[in-house]
mmCIF file of C-alpha atoms and ligand atoms in Angstrom:
data_model
loop_
_atom_site.group_PDB
_atom_site.id
_atom_site.type_symbol
_atom_site.label_atom_id
_atom_site.label_comp_id
_atom_site.label_asym_id
_atom_site.label_seq_id
_atom_site.Cartn_x
_atom_site.Cartn_y
_atom_site.Cartn_z
ATOM 1 C CA UNK T 11 51.028 50.476 4.933
ATOM 2 C CA UNK T 12 50.196 47.140 6.478
ATOM 3 C CA UNK T 13 46.521 46.241 6.723
ATOM 4 C CA UNK T 14 45.885 44.571 10.072
ATOM 5 C CA UNK T 15 42.688 42.897 8.932
ATOM 6 C CA UNK T 16 44.543 40.713 6.444
ATOM 7 C CA UNK T 17 46.882 39.267 9.087
ATOM 8 C CA UNK T 18 45.823 35.811 10.203
ATOM 9 C CA UNK T 19 47.200 34.508 13.453
ATOM 10 C CA UNK T 20 47.266 30.759 13.684
ATOM 11 C CA UNK T 21 46.930 29.478 17.207
ATOM 12 C CA UNK T 22 46.204 25.972 18.420
ATOM 13 C CA UNK T 23 42.607 25.364 19.426
ATOM 14 C CA UNK T 24 41.733 21.919 20.775
ATOM 15 C CA UNK T 25 38.186 22.173 19.407
ATOM 16 C CA UNK T 26 39.615 22.420 15.879
ATOM 17 C CA UNK T 27 40.967 18.910 16.062
ATOM 18 C CA UNK T 28 39.446 16.400 13.681
ATOM 19 C CA UNK T 29 37.210 13.867 15.337
ATOM 20 C CA UNK T 30 35.450 11.178 13.363
ATOM 21 C CA UNK T 31 31.734 11.900 13.251
ATOM 22 C CA UNK T 32 29.404 9.077 14.275
ATOM 23 C CA UNK T 33 27.298 7.949 11.299
ATOM 24 C CA UNK T 34 23.989 9.876 11.207
ATOM 25 C CA UNK T 35 20.916 7.894 12.261
ATOM 26 C CA UNK T 36 18.915 6.612 9.265
ATOM 27 C CA UNK T 37 16.728 9.461 8.096
ATOM 28 C CA UNK T 38 12.979 9.015 8.353
ATOM 29 C CA UNK T 39 11.118 10.099 5.231
ATOM 30 C CA UNK T 40 9.669 13.592 5.674
ATOM 31 C CA UNK T 41 6.088 12.314 5.504
ATOM 32 C CA UNK T 42 6.547 10.217 8.660
ATOM 33 C CA UNK T 43 6.404 13.335 10.810
ATOM 34 C CA UNK T 44 3.138 12.317 12.463
ATOM 35 C CA UNK T 45 1.024 14.696 10.395
ATOM 36 C CA UNK T 46 -2.313 13.653 8.918
ATOM 37 C CA UNK T 47 -1.801 12.285 5.424
ATOM 38 C CA UNK T 48 -4.677 12.576 2.979
ATOM 39 C CA UNK T 49 -4.325 11.546 -0.630
ATOM 40 C CA UNK T 50 -6.159 10.609 -3.738
ATOM 41 C CA UNK T 51 -5.931 7.917 -6.393
ATOM 42 C CA UNK T 52 -4.286 9.493 -9.440
ATOM 43 C CA UNK T 53 -3.689 8.282 -12.986
ATOM 44 C CA UNK T 54 -0.286 7.304 -14.377
ATOM 45 C CA UNK T 55 -1.505 7.635 -17.985
ATOM 46 C CA UNK T 56 1.019 9.278 -20.282
ATOM 47 C CA UNK T 57 3.880 9.731 -17.850
ATOM 48 C CA UNK T 58 4.016 8.071 -14.436
ATOM 49 C CA UNK T 59 5.267 11.362 -12.928
ATOM 50 C CA UNK T 60 1.966 13.007 -13.798
ATOM 51 C CA UNK T 61 0.354 11.088 -10.920
ATOM 52 C CA UNK T 62 2.599 12.980 -8.508
ATOM 53 C CA UNK T 63 1.906 16.374 -10.076
ATOM 54 C CA UNK T 64 -1.858 15.784 -9.998
ATOM 55 C CA UNK T 65 -1.816 14.768 -6.330
ATOM 56 C CA UNK T 66 0.391 17.698 -5.319
ATOM 57 C CA UNK T 67 -1.656 20.102 -7.469
ATOM 58 C CA UNK T 68 -4.836 19.077 -5.661
ATOM 59 C CA UNK T 69 -3.218 19.744 -2.295
ATOM 60 C CA UNK T 70 -2.894 16.078 -1.364
ATOM 61 C CA UNK T 71 0.115 14.990 0.655
ATOM 62 C CA UNK T 72 -0.214 11.273 -0.124
ATOM 63 C CA UNK T 73 -1.356 9.261 -3.134
ATOM 64 C CA UNK T 74 -2.407 5.921 -4.515
ATOM 65 C CA UNK T 75 -1.699 4.704 -8.052
ATOM 66 C CA UNK T 76 -1.850 1.601 -10.196
ATOM 67 C CA UNK T 77 1.619 0.683 -11.423
ATOM 68 C CA UNK T 78 0.218 -0.805 -14.651
ATOM 69 C CA UNK T 79 -3.146 -1.264 -16.305
ATOM 70 C CA UNK T 80 -5.544 -2.400 -13.533
ATOM 71 C CA UNK T 81 -7.890 -4.531 -15.651
ATOM 72 C CA UNK T 82 -5.491 -6.182 -18.069
ATOM 73 C CA UNK T 83 -2.803 -8.808 -17.601
ATOM 74 C CA UNK T 84 0.546 -7.151 -18.161
ATOM 75 C CA UNK T 85 2.605 -8.505 -21.030
ATOM 76 C CA UNK T 86 6.048 -9.877 -20.192
ATOM 77 C CA UNK T 87 7.563 -8.823 -16.890
ATOM 78 C CA UNK T 88 5.960 -5.344 -17.008
ATOM 79 C CA UNK T 89 8.953 -3.824 -15.258
ATOM 80 C CA UNK T 90 9.289 -0.076 -14.916
ATOM 81 C CA UNK T 91 12.353 1.311 -16.680
ATOM 82 C CA UNK T 92 15.014 2.268 -14.138
ATOM 83 C CA UNK T 93 15.246 5.776 -15.599
ATOM 84 C CA UNK T 94 11.500 6.327 -15.014
ATOM 85 C CA UNK T 95 11.635 4.812 -11.531
ATOM 86 C CA UNK T 96 14.518 7.130 -10.600
ATOM 87 C CA UNK T 97 12.734 10.227 -11.945
ATOM 88 C CA UNK T 98 9.593 9.176 -10.055
ATOM 89 C CA UNK T 99 11.382 8.663 -6.740
ATOM 90 C CA UNK T 100 13.235 11.973 -7.066
ATOM 91 C CA UNK T 101 10.136 13.992 -7.899
ATOM 92 C CA UNK T 102 8.130 12.356 -5.138
ATOM 93 C CA UNK T 103 10.797 13.226 -2.610
ATOM 94 C CA UNK T 104 10.885 16.857 -3.865
ATOM 95 C CA UNK T 105 7.097 17.089 -3.446
ATOM 96 C CA UNK T 106 7.194 15.421 -0.013
ATOM 97 C CA UNK T 107 4.351 13.071 -0.938
ATOM 98 C CA UNK T 108 3.798 10.082 1.276
ATOM 99 C CA UNK T 109 2.826 7.452 1.859
ATOM 100 C CA UNK T 110 2.789 6.127 -1.690
ATOM 101 C CA UNK T 111 0.181 3.394 -1.966
ATOM 102 C CA UNK T 112 -0.021 1.093 -4.975
ATOM 103 C CA UNK T 113 -3.238 -0.782 -5.677
ATOM 104 C CA UNK T 114 -2.770 -4.093 -7.464
ATOM 105 C CA UNK T 115 -4.439 -5.215 -10.652
ATOM 106 C CA UNK T 116 -8.098 -6.249 -10.181
ATOM 107 C CA UNK T 117 -7.624 -9.522 -12.077
ATOM 108 C CA UNK T 118 -5.264 -10.982 -9.479
ATOM 109 C CA UNK T 119 -6.998 -13.817 -7.637
ATOM 110 C CA UNK T 120 -4.665 -15.995 -5.631
ATOM 111 C CA UNK T 121 -7.689 -17.856 -4.207
ATOM 112 C CA UNK T 122 -8.797 -19.023 -7.645
ATOM 113 C CA UNK T 123 -9.635 -22.740 -7.884
ATOM 114 C CA UNK T 124 -8.425 -22.550 -11.517
ATOM 115 C CA UNK T 125 -4.710 -23.500 -11.365
ATOM 116 C CA UNK T 126 -3.798 -21.499 -14.478
ATOM 117 C CA UNK T 127 -5.456 -18.335 -13.207
ATOM 118 C CA UNK T 128 -3.961 -18.845 -9.770
ATOM 119 C CA UNK T 129 -0.409 -19.230 -11.118
ATOM 120 C CA UNK T 130 -0.884 -16.178 -13.316
ATOM 121 C CA UNK T 131 -2.131 -14.280 -10.249
ATOM 122 C CA UNK T 132 0.864 -15.221 -8.111
ATOM 123 C CA UNK T 133 3.237 -14.166 -10.912
ATOM 124 C CA UNK T 134 1.361 -10.909 -11.431
ATOM 125 C CA UNK T 135 1.447 -10.198 -7.695
ATOM 126 C CA UNK T 136 5.201 -10.848 -7.685
ATOM 127 C CA UNK T 137 5.598 -8.319 -10.506
ATOM 128 C CA UNK T 138 3.421 -5.856 -8.553
ATOM 129 C CA UNK T 139 5.916 -6.159 -5.693
ATOM 130 C CA UNK T 140 8.902 -5.620 -8.003
ATOM 131 C CA UNK T 141 7.295 -2.472 -9.470
ATOM 132 C CA UNK T 142 6.304 -1.214 -6.002
ATOM 133 C CA UNK T 143 9.906 -1.592 -4.838
ATOM 134 C CA UNK T 144 11.225 0.167 -7.954
ATOM 135 C CA UNK T 145 8.914 3.132 -7.303
ATOM 136 C CA UNK T 146 9.764 3.227 -3.591
ATOM 137 C CA UNK T 147 6.166 2.538 -2.516
ATOM 138 C CA UNK T 148 5.243 2.185 1.130
ATOM 139 C CA UNK T 149 2.125 0.029 0.761
ATOM 140 C CA UNK T 150 0.836 -2.444 -1.809
ATOM 141 C CA UNK T 151 -2.935 -2.933 -1.459
ATOM 142 C CA UNK T 152 -4.636 -6.018 -2.811
ATOM 143 C CA UNK T 153 -8.089 -7.561 -2.664
ATOM 144 C CA UNK T 154 -7.789 -11.013 -1.095
ATOM 145 C CA UNK T 155 -9.556 -12.989 -3.867
ATOM 146 C CA UNK T 156 -12.549 -15.222 -4.620
ATOM 147 C CA UNK T 157 -12.734 -18.950 -3.998
ATOM 148 C CA UNK T 158 -15.339 -19.627 -6.712
ATOM 149 C CA UNK T 159 -18.856 -21.058 -6.503
ATOM 150 C CA UNK T 160 -17.716 -24.614 -5.774
ATOM 151 C CA UNK T 161 -14.955 -23.654 -3.353
ATOM 152 C CA UNK T 162 -14.857 -23.088 0.391
ATOM 153 C CA UNK T 163 -13.734 -19.960 2.249
ATOM 154 C CA UNK T 164 -11.083 -21.849 4.250
ATOM 155 C CA UNK T 165 -9.555 -23.198 1.028
ATOM 156 C CA UNK T 166 -9.465 -19.656 -0.339
ATOM 157 C CA UNK T 167 -7.775 -18.354 2.813
ATOM 158 C CA UNK T 168 -5.111 -21.080 2.599
ATOM 159 C CA UNK T 169 -4.536 -20.468 -1.127
ATOM 160 C CA UNK T 170 -4.094 -16.715 -0.606
ATOM 161 C CA UNK T 171 -1.643 -17.232 2.267
ATOM 162 C CA UNK T 172 0.349 -19.667 0.159
ATOM 163 C CA UNK T 173 0.225 -17.267 -2.808
ATOM 164 C CA UNK T 174 1.598 -14.410 -0.694
ATOM 165 C CA UNK T 175 4.494 -16.628 0.386
ATOM 166 C CA UNK T 176 5.179 -17.758 -3.196
ATOM 167 C CA UNK T 177 5.020 -14.224 -4.614
ATOM 168 C CA UNK T 178 7.429 -12.842 -1.999
ATOM 169 C CA UNK T 179 9.931 -15.710 -2.081
ATOM 170 C CA UNK T 180 13.476 -14.390 -2.457
ATOM 171 C CA UNK T 181 12.315 -10.750 -2.506
ATOM 172 C CA UNK T 182 13.713 -8.210 -0.030
ATOM 173 C CA UNK T 183 10.637 -6.162 0.835
ATOM 174 C CA UNK T 184 12.562 -3.493 2.742
ATOM 175 C CA UNK T 185 9.980 -1.041 4.048
ATOM 176 C CA UNK T 186 7.222 -2.189 1.709
ATOM 177 C CA UNK T 187 4.130 -3.440 3.515
ATOM 178 C CA UNK T 188 1.491 -5.609 1.852
ATOM 179 C CA UNK T 189 -2.075 -4.632 2.719
ATOM 180 C CA UNK T 190 -5.149 -6.834 2.407
ATOM 181 C CA UNK T 191 -8.274 -4.809 1.692
ATOM 182 C CA UNK T 192 -11.622 -5.663 3.246
ATOM 183 C CA UNK T 193 -14.292 -6.332 0.630
ATOM 184 C CA UNK T 194 -18.030 -5.993 0.170
ATOM 185 C CA UNK T 195 -18.258 -9.791 0.079
ATOM 186 C CA UNK T 196 -19.715 -9.910 -3.405
ATOM 187 C CA UNK T 197 -20.134 -13.482 -4.714
ATOM 188 C CA UNK T 198 -17.447 -15.672 -3.216
ATOM 189 C CA UNK T 199 -14.952 -12.879 -2.583
ATOM 190 C CA UNK T 200 -13.116 -13.171 0.709
ATOM 191 C CA UNK T 201 -12.464 -10.318 3.099
ATOM 192 C CA UNK T 202 -15.851 -9.028 4.219
ATOM 193 C CA UNK T 203 -15.382 -11.002 7.430
ATOM 194 C CA UNK T 204 -12.370 -9.898 9.404
ATOM 195 C CA UNK T 205 -11.940 -13.480 10.589
ATOM 196 C CA UNK T 206 -10.974 -14.352 7.009
ATOM 197 C CA UNK T 207 -8.335 -11.636 6.914
ATOM 198 C CA UNK T 208 -7.104 -12.809 10.300
ATOM 199 C CA UNK T 209 -6.819 -16.349 8.889
ATOM 200 C CA UNK T 210 -4.516 -15.126 6.110
ATOM 201 C CA UNK T 211 -2.407 -13.084 8.536
ATOM 202 C CA UNK T 212 -2.110 -16.036 10.898
ATOM 203 C CA UNK T 213 -0.671 -18.229 8.137
ATOM 204 C CA UNK T 214 1.958 -15.656 7.129
ATOM 205 C CA UNK T 215 3.545 -14.622 10.436
ATOM 206 C CA UNK T 216 6.882 -13.685 8.859
ATOM 207 C CA UNK T 217 5.443 -11.384 6.176
ATOM 208 C CA UNK T 218 4.826 -7.646 6.739
ATOM 209 C CA UNK T 219 1.069 -7.666 6.109
ATOM 210 C CA UNK T 220 -1.370 -5.018 7.213
ATOM 211 C CA UNK T 221 -4.939 -4.042 6.427
ATOM 212 C CA UNK T 222 -6.510 -1.453 4.149
ATOM 213 C CA UNK T 223 -10.085 -0.524 5.068
ATOM 214 C CA UNK T 224 -12.545 0.644 2.433
ATOM 215 C CA UNK T 225 -15.560 2.389 3.957
ATOM 216 C CA UNK T 226 -17.891 1.549 1.034
ATOM 217 C CA UNK T 227 -16.927 -2.110 1.363
ATOM 218 C CA UNK T 228 -17.514 -2.020 5.131
ATOM 219 C CA UNK T 229 -20.983 -0.594 4.619
ATOM 220 C CA UNK T 230 -21.935 -3.033 1.848
ATOM 221 C CA UNK T 231 -20.645 -5.876 4.008
ATOM 222 C CA UNK T 232 -23.126 -4.895 6.705
ATOM 223 C CA UNK T 233 -21.028 -2.757 9.050
ATOM 224 C CA UNK T 234 -23.213 0.238 9.890
ATOM 225 C CA UNK T 235 -20.511 2.861 10.182
ATOM 226 C CA UNK T 236 -23.081 5.694 9.777
ATOM 227 C CA UNK T 237 -23.707 5.872 13.510
ATOM 228 C CA UNK T 238 -21.224 6.343 16.356
ATOM 229 C CA UNK T 239 -22.469 3.106 17.938
ATOM 230 C CA UNK T 240 -22.121 1.161 14.695
ATOM 231 C CA UNK T 241 -18.669 2.585 14.092
ATOM 232 C CA UNK T 242 -17.572 1.636 17.610
ATOM 233 C CA UNK T 243 -18.842 -1.906 17.066
ATOM 234 C CA UNK T 244 -17.012 -2.139 13.739
ATOM 235 C CA UNK T 245 -13.756 -0.859 15.183
ATOM 236 C CA UNK T 246 -14.070 -3.256 18.115
ATOM 237 C CA UNK T 247 -14.498 -6.186 15.731
ATOM 238 C CA UNK T 248 -11.503 -5.079 13.646
ATOM 239 C CA UNK T 249 -9.433 -4.749 16.801
ATOM 240 C CA UNK T 250 -10.538 -8.150 18.102
ATOM 241 C CA UNK T 251 -9.639 -9.910 14.858
ATOM 242 C CA UNK T 252 -6.786 -8.331 12.890
ATOM 243 C CA UNK T 253 -5.929 -5.557 15.366
ATOM 244 C CA UNK T 254 -6.406 -1.843 14.714
ATOM 245 C CA UNK T 255 -2.642 -1.297 14.757
ATOM 246 C CA UNK T 256 -2.465 -3.215 11.466
ATOM 247 C CA UNK T 257 -4.756 -0.761 9.677
ATOM 248 C CA UNK T 258 -2.390 1.386 7.617
ATOM 249 C CA UNK T 259 -4.596 2.855 4.875
ATOM 250 C CA UNK T 260 -8.272 3.809 4.680
ATOM 251 C CA UNK T 261 -10.117 4.166 1.355
ATOM 252 C CA UNK T 262 -12.816 6.720 2.083
ATOM 253 C CA UNK T 263 -15.831 6.178 -0.175
ATOM 254 C CA UNK T 264 -19.577 6.359 0.060
ATOM 255 C CA UNK T 265 -21.650 3.408 -1.102
ATOM 256 C CA UNK T 266 -24.316 3.469 -3.832
ATOM 257 C CA UNK T 267 -25.738 0.249 -2.430
ATOM 258 C CA UNK T 268 -27.608 -0.423 0.793
ATOM 259 C CA UNK T 269 -26.224 -1.568 4.120
ATOM 260 C CA UNK T 270 -25.388 -5.270 3.905
ATOM 261 C CA UNK T 271 -26.122 -5.463 0.151
ATOM 262 C CA UNK T 272 -22.792 -7.282 -0.451
ATOM 263 C CA UNK T 273 -22.616 -5.332 -3.718
ATOM 264 C CA UNK T 274 -19.531 -3.209 -4.355
ATOM 265 C CA UNK T 275 -20.538 0.155 -5.897
ATOM 266 C CA UNK T 276 -18.599 3.204 -4.806
ATOM 267 C CA UNK T 277 -20.057 6.676 -4.619
ATOM 268 C CA UNK T 278 -18.463 10.073 -4.100
ATOM 269 C CA UNK T 279 -18.278 11.160 -0.493
ATOM 270 C CA UNK T 280 -21.455 12.911 0.588
HETATM 271 ZN ZN1 LIG G 19 -9.386 -1.842 -3.619
HETATM 272 ZN ZN1 LIG G 20 -14.837 -1.381 -4.148
#
């Protein structure tokens, strides 16, 4: 007995015809969905992937890391092995963490009047960029630098701008943005005045540079962000100088030191 359900009738249907599909638009990473992204600085000690697990485990949806030891000069090129970089990128995408912010080594000082230290700083910053690209980072945050007790702020600004150009020469940054962090203005460190940050930006018009704001540094630099009026004034000054649209990352810290102390001591929030 014939079973009707097994009989297939082939008829021509115009909608079945093959048509080449247009290439899909480039996919935005999942974290760029407009949602609020809050993260934490996590350690890469042991295995770099641990930083992702810690952030995700704490309920963060973004994170900041160091890509090597933050208070030591890296030996050699300090590259991240491709196998580790691939594992890191895959796991990060599975966890949907973003943005990924990398904070540079604290020893980097491209404003240094010491030519040896300055060259070492530019090379180290270049390697920071290479590691950030390998890990698929979105932002690379750096402190601008210190011009030294015999130097001048304008010389420091020029040296940093030149250092940024030297460190990025021949590198395809892709979506990586470099962020200059405001500072407490301790000693001769640049970046507690937004005019200084503006000066660096103005000298590097072709580089993708933004701003990272640290609330403890703002406070120590004399910006009274405790009150709505003080906050408004601060934001107005940031907008007038570097532009609020350039602010991509905010480090949220309390300050152990007093308003305008110019001393950089972080405290836990609250
Ligand atoms: Zn910092
Ligand atoms: Zn600080």
